[in-house]
Structure formats: C-alpha cells, structure tokens
Amino acid sequence: MNGVKDTILSVDRLTVRFDASPPLLKRLVTGAGRRTVHAVEEVEFEVARGSTFALVGESGCGKSTIARAIAGIQRPSGGSVSFMGVDIAGFRTRHAAMPYRRNLQMIFQDPYASLNPRWRVGRIIAEPILTHGLMTRGAALTARVAELLETVGLSPGDTAKFPHQFSGGQRQRISIARALAANPAFVVCDEPTSALDVSVQAQILNLMRRLQRERGLTYLLISHNLAVVAHMADDMGVMYLGRLVEQGDAGQILGRPLHPYTRLLLDTVPDPRAPKRDRARLAGEVPSPLAPPTGCAFHPRCPLANARCARERPLPIRVEAALVACHAVEEGRLPSRPPAAQQSFATSGDAA
Amino acid sequence: MSLIALRHALGGFWESDLAYRFRRSPVAILAALVGLALLVAAMGAPVLAPYDAFDPAAANAADARLPPASEGMFGDYYTLGTDPQGRDMLSAMLYGLRTSLVVGLASVAAAALAGVLLGLMAGYFGGVLDAFIMRAADVQLSFPAILIALLIDGVARTAMPAALHAELAVPILIAAIAASFWVQYARTVRGLVLVERGRDYVLAAKVTGVSTPRILLSHILPNVLGPVLVIATINLALAILTESTLSFLGVGLPSTQPSLGSLVRIGNEFVFSGDWWISALPGLLLVLLSLSVNIFGDWLRDALNPKLAS
Amino acid sequence: MSALLKVEGLRVEIARRGRVMTAIDDVSFEIAAGEILGVVGESGAGKSVTGTAVLGLLERPAFQAAGRILFDGRRIDTLDEDAMRALRGREIAAVFQDPLTSLDPLMTIGDQLTETIRTHLDLTQAEAVERAARLLAEVGIPAPRERLASYPHEMSGGMRQRVVLALAFSCEPRLIIADEPTTALDVSIQAQILDLLRAMCRERGTAVMLVTHDMGVIAEVADRVAVMYAGRLVEVGPTQSLLAEAAHPYTRGLMGSIPDMHRRDVELAQIPGSMPRPDAPVPGCAFHPRCGQALPRCAVERPLTFTAGASEVACWLADPAARSAA
C-alpha cells in the first residue's frame, strides 16, 4: 500500500454548508437568527485509480453530500475537488465540464426514482452517449445499447420496455448500464444496494466487482452498510457529523478500528453469523448538524471523552495505514478491544 | 371498427390501467361518446348543416321566428325552427357549437402552453423568476376570470377600429379567456416540478451533463403532464361557458358569427313572447357539451389519482 | 405446547381486474406465549401480508380465502370489526416501520397514549397520564412528563419509534406484531430499539411476531425463525440452528448472499433469477426454477413439510423416503 498511488480524485478541505434560515420576514418578526447546516466540514481524502473508496456513516453524516459535490450537482462552500488533475470548480461553462462529466457517472439508491418513468430503457441508456456526442442515432448506437444491456445481465430485447416493467434489481442494472454508457473512469455509487433485497444485493455487488475488474473502474461507494463496505472497499472513510473521523485501508479499519465511533459502529452491526453476541452499544443519537458540538463532534456520546475532547477539535494523526482524528488515540488512552477483535488486531499487527 | 381491431390499434394502451378503468366506467364512456359526437357535429358543420349560418343571403327575414318543425315561405324546412333573422336554428347551432368548441379548445391550449412553460421555469429555477411569476399569478387570481376577459375585450374594442375588431374577434376572445386561465396550470406545474427536479432521474441527467432546456422539456415535462391533462379537460367546459357568458353579455363575438352564447342572447329577448326555442335549444346544447366534458374530466382526475385506485 | 397464536392453512388472495392472485398460500405457524418469532423473507414474499391478516387489517382487494387464525384458542379471523378492534391494542398490538404512520401528527404524545390506555383499560384520566409517563420513562425517553406535551414532529426518528413501542405496550398486550420496526432507522438506533423491544418482552412475557427482511435483526432478537418465499413458508426453526445450518436451499442461498464482515474478497453466493410474482405462479415448489438441487418431482409436486434437525422444511430434499432411497 505504500507504493506511489495513481490518484484519480483528490478532495481537499471540502466544506458544504446549507442555509436553513427561516424566511426573512419570519426572522424579522420573531428575531430568529440565520441558521447554517454544517453538512460537510473540511473533508480530505484521495482515491486511487482502479480502487474502491467507501464512505460510511449514519444518516445525516454528510456522505451523500460529498458524493453530490464530487458528481458536480452540489456546489461546495469551500475547499476543492480535483478530478484527473483538474479542479472541477474551475469550469465556467457547461461545455468546459463535458469531458469531466463523461468520465464521472453516478448510480443512485432508489432504483424506482433514478430512471425517468416516461422513457424507454433504450433511450435512457443512449442518453449519455448522445449527450456527449460519442455516437449518432443509428444501427451502431442500437448495437451499443444492446451490448450494454448484455453486460449488465439484461436482454437486448429490453430496450423497448419502460422502467416500471422491471423489478428493483433489474432497474439497478439499467442504472449501471446507463452509468457505463459513456465509458467513464469513475463511478459514484450512492447506496447502490440499500433499497434491494439481500439476494439481489449480492447479484448487484458481484456485477459491480466484475465490471471494476474488466474495465478498471474506480468507485466511490457511499453506504451505511458495513458488511457491503467490507466486501467492496479497498480504502474507506468513516464519517461523523460532517467530518471524517477515521480513514485509510479498509482491512485495517474493519479489523482493528481505532476511533471510538468506528469501534462502536462495528459493534452495533447485527451479524446473522454471530447471533445474540454481547456487544457494546452506541448510546444517544447524532446531534443536529445545525449546532454541532464543540471540540470533537463525537465527545457527547464517546465513552473516552474528557475535558480536552469537549474543547479542542482533534487533528488527524497517522497510525499505520489509517488517519484517525481522536485525542484518546493520540494520548494512548485507547483500551484494547474484546477477544474476537483482539485476535484480528494481533494478526494484522504481525503483518504490519 | 370491431373491438378486436380497436384493441390491436391501441396496442399497449388497451392494457394500461387507465384504459381498463375507462372500459369499466359506463358514465365515462357515455360522456366521451357524447363529447365526441358533439365534436364531430361541430367540425362537420359546413357539411351537416342544411344552411350556411354565416351567409346573410341564406337567411330569409320572412321566415323569422318560426317554431321547430315548420316550413318556410319558400318551401324550406326548419327542423328546429328559425331565429329572429330567419336563420335556420339547427344550422346556427351547429356553427355556434363549432365556434364555441374552437374558442374553448384554442383558449385552453393557449392557457396550458403559457401556464406550463411559466410553471416549469418558476419551479425549476426558483429565486427571483419564481417570485415574479407566482406573484403575477397571485394578482391575477384576485380578479374573477370573467373580469379579466371583459377588460381585455374592452381594451381591444377601444384600441382598434370596429371592422378590425370584428375580424379579430375570435383570436381576441381566445387570448382573453387564456389570460384568465393560465394561473392554474402554472401553479400546478410549479408544484410538480419542485418535486420532480429533486428526483434521482433528473440528478442523473445533470451528472451526465444534459443541458437545462433538455432536462426541462424531455425529462421533467412528460412527468408533469398527467395533472395538466385533467385541468385542461375540466377547464375546457369552463372556457366554453366563459365564451358563452361573454357572448351573452355582448362583448364576445358579433352576431354575424354565431356562438352558442350569442344565440342564447338573441333568443333571450323573445323568451317572453313565447319563442322559447331560440334560447332554450342552444342553451340545452351548451349544457350537454359542458356536462359531458366535465363528467369526463372528473372521471379522468379520479382515474389518474393513485390514492383513489383500488 | 399451548400456542398463543395459531395460524392454520392461511391463504390470502388478491382480486384485481377480475383475476385472482394468491399472495399467501397455505401458511401455518404458531407462536408460544412470550416467544419472539421472526418472519423473514424478501420483498413480495408475503411476510407483511401475513402480519396484516393476523391483525385483521386486510383491505380490499386482498382477502382471506382459507385457513383459521386462533388467538389464545379463540378464532379471531371470523370476528366482526368491533370485536377485532377491541382485541387490537388490548391483546394484540402493532408496531410499523414508519413511526409517523402510527402516530397522529396533530395529537400530543400524551394524548395519544392516554387515549389508547383509556379506550382499553378502565382508568381515570389522572391514572392514564401517570401510566403514560411511566411508559415513556420505561422506553428510555428523557424527561417523560415534559415529553407528554410534545408532538411527534418535535422528536427524532428513534425517539418516535420509542413512543410507538410505548403505545404498543400501553395496555400490556400478549402479542405484538412488529412489521419492519427498525428498517427506517440507523444501525445504532436500530440496536437500541431492538434491545428495548427484547427487554420489554422478556420482562412482561409478551410474544412478538417480528416481520423483517434483515437476517441480522433476526439473529439479534428472534427465538425462532420462519422463512417465507413466494407466499409460502419454506422453513421454520430455532434461530441459532437455522442461521448456522439452514436446511432449505433458499435459506442457504439467502445466507450465502449476505456479505461477511470478516471474509472479504470472496464472491458472494448468488441465487440466480428472481422470485416469481403472484400473477405468474410456479407449479410444484415455488423455488424450483432457481434451485441448484431441484429434483424432477420439484417441478410438479408441491413439497410436503418434513423435519430436518430442529427445523421444519418444505422441501423434497428433506423427504426421509427420498433420502433413504438415495
């Protein structure tokens, strides 16, 4: 992992804030002030070409907002996103952004909302090709659409059907075919399987991995499902309340989590292969991003928090293949993990 | 055409939920058949009418105000009687129906076009444009529709020479009615666009780099047309009635161009002298027309409403 | 064993456009007092319809076409609407996926609790308020007395689901039908709600029919599991043994398709194809077109239920006659 990485995407101090103020008239009447949602705060990470980088966290942690900022449908409030060496904020016109848009596509969570219900499948898949002028209408385009459908495991005869004639899993396949149509290098996958049944999820995850192998695709995977992340990711970032609390090699983070939030999150996931195990609980709820806590955002729920955590925001420090933002880690206050986790700690420690 | 052939011609539509509900609703079928028959009668007026209602030479003053089923001085047979100028009522009503339908359909189309476009832009772009369009709509809504139509007609009347106004009477009337109906489309479409523009298929198009006009017209527009269709159908009856009201009030079409409303007005003077048919027959036709359109519109609204689907 | 809930040969049909489709086909199971039965299956398997049928809340075009539902030995599927309503909330309570559908947005939490309590129990208003506050405290809502005056929209999703639990337990029911109670929640909140549900049931001896698509949830709370596929019950057995060693090929496929946190870089097991839809039923065993081990008879004969280990399995592969012949 220490070789020179071919970085395809680099995110630098990305910040996204939303204005959630009441309307002007109401502010004047009630004296209420402006309110800002701190959706994403100074997030930094890099994605290597051909790998999968996963962002995990609970709802409202800002992971989908990052996906949208990278996909160019959410304007950042600060920081920059650089894709293939070009800062995407620098595009002044739609035309200038076209090469970047051709190389970056997105798969959405809800297969029922991500396909235009009034369009036939053939038209849906052909749209990116026509938009980027890669082909004109004709036999070659028809053949290309048919080929894409076969690539994702559907039949070329499906082009004339409407989305509602397909099941959720099949629709997600259509979404993937559309995302691949313009031959992109990078695909943003925003919860691609969380609306699907597990057996269908397995089909889609296997398909995504096969396509990555065959085409050298890079994925940014947004998911709340740690098992899916474990299965797909090379590197990962754990988000809490708009910030990355831990990032790095997925194997290390899942096997030997350092940040208390990552540890509790991993403990919380129900595992059908280990029924009714004893586990630590994550108490309380995520605070409102309208008024994030001072210091470390996790300190009100953290079993290891002290006065410094409430006061001072921790900066990321490197621990082997991961970056962790936690005072307890820095100060060596971190307790060891229960036996099962301890074991994997030992093995990876030996390897390192 | 046999049912099988019809089924084949309609293809996938025959199997759709909408077509299924239609086949199962005798009221909707009846309303659609009556409306269709009236449409055919109106458009076929030049062929179907025994006399040309626009030709003053065809009217015979000596045959004025004859009751239904009577014979004129020169052997003309008037099935539904004649009006005070000696015009054949049946012919006048067929031509009147045509005028009413043309004005109604054209004004609904114009209102829908303007309202949908303004609603699309207001909903998609938001901000100042949205505020401007919607405040204009609010102002417009605070006047009764008929008052706006009266106002536009009045302005046109004073601004133009009488001959020109008579010539442009139909387009002016259409514009006047359209101007009072666009608000409903704009509001409905704006509300729908606010929902649609955040849906993933629109985001997917944005990610791909599809241009904004294309997103609006080929992605969002087809998905907001259902409710527009319902409003248009229900508005058609309203537009026809508005035209009739204006014509009845004498500010609509000149009496040389009969519409159902102007026929009722002409007959109005003679109701108390016992010549009931001049008013009552066009009035009945108007009721039949607006009733069939309204019933069909109501059915369409229910059929397209997923919450009422069983 | 005397069952608290007994469902026998339940069949639910849906009449649409003059055609009759079978949503639930010959489903039988029992829940003992104090037992948590997990009903698991993928979307369209009929697990929610089963719960709805037990609650007597089937609505046109769905209707119960055959079978009996017995609660505490008394037949309840034939009860009239009034009697069923009296039973619901008092003896059988429901918890749904979206707390907003169970809570009235225009009523305070306190009013909703006291209304339910006073509908079913003979208590004064003051006693009902007292009980409501105690319930809120029990489901872990801080400052319960103050919270009685709150409206649902003033609470987070996790807090609302806690209120729904308080509402469900308000009249000490003997059975709770919980339909995907944690699906809309984040994992950390899901774990809190599941812990709460399990603890409250254990304390009071309340039985639960837990409908979910998530094997992880089943593993956390259920004593026994019933696996549904295409409107039929394919396997019923104790949670531990069923998860460790599923007997039905479908259950095995389902388990194999769940990504394993601890074994990365392995291809997930895939069940080819998709579940048949109710408008295109499959003859014989509903799973046979997707089953890697299907026998010729699977395509024609509907499997009987056999005992395999601790489980009951509807699969010809578990037929002792076939096994001894092989």
Short mmCIF file of C-alpha atoms in Angstrom, two decimals, chain A residues 68 71 73 94 98 101 104-105 108 110 112-119 123 127-128 131-132 178, chain B residues 196 198-212 214 218-220 222-224 226:
data_model
loop_
_atom_site.label_atom_id
_atom_site.label_comp_id
_atom_site.label_asym_id
_atom_site.label_seq_id
_atom_site.Cartn_x
_atom_site.Cartn_y
_atom_site.Cartn_z
CA ARG A 68 -23.09 15.03 -4.85
CA ALA A 71 -20.63 14.44 -9.05
CA ILE A 73 -24.56 18.56 -8.60
CA ARG A 94 -21.27 23.56 -19.35
CA MET A 98 -18.23 17.93 -20.50
CA ARG A 101 -18.89 14.64 -16.86
CA LEU A 104 -17.67 10.58 -13.96
CA GLN A 105 -21.04 8.88 -13.66
CA PHE A 108 -28.35 6.20 -7.17
CA ASP A 110 -33.62 4.31 -5.29
CA TYR A 112 -37.58 3.47 -8.72
CA ALA A 113 -36.68 7.17 -8.83
CA SER A 114 -33.45 7.13 -10.80
CA LEU A 115 -34.95 6.18 -14.16
CA ASN A 116 -37.33 8.51 -15.97
CA PRO A 117 -40.64 6.61 -15.81
CA ARG A 118 -41.76 8.00 -19.18
CA TRP A 119 -38.68 6.92 -21.10
CA ARG A 123 -33.46 5.88 -24.70
CA GLU A 127 -28.74 9.43 -23.37
CA PRO A 128 -25.14 9.77 -22.07
CA THR A 131 -25.25 13.94 -24.83
CA HIS A 132 -21.51 13.58 -25.24
CA ARG A 178 -26.54 3.99 -18.17
CA GLU B 196 -39.54 16.20 -9.84
CA GLY B 198 -35.03 16.71 -6.88
CA ARG B 199 -35.72 13.18 -8.11
CA ASP B 200 -32.79 10.98 -8.97
CA TYR B 201 -33.52 10.67 -12.69
CA VAL B 202 -33.16 14.45 -13.02
CA LEU B 203 -29.95 14.37 -10.99
CA ALA B 204 -28.68 11.54 -13.19
CA ALA B 205 -29.26 13.71 -16.27
CA LYS B 206 -27.43 16.59 -14.59
CA VAL B 207 -24.48 14.37 -13.71
CA THR B 208 -24.32 13.26 -17.34
CA GLY B 209 -24.22 16.89 -18.45
CA VAL B 210 -27.61 17.14 -20.17
CA SER B 211 -28.47 20.78 -20.91
CA THR B 212 -31.09 22.55 -18.80
CA ARG B 214 -33.45 19.37 -22.40
CA SER B 218 -37.70 15.98 -22.27
CA HIS B 219 -37.26 14.78 -18.68
CA ILE B 220 -39.49 16.82 -16.42
CA PRO B 222 -43.55 14.37 -19.63
CA ASN B 223 -43.77 13.61 -15.93
CA VAL B 224 -45.99 16.57 -15.06
CA GLY B 226 -50.95 13.97 -16.30
#
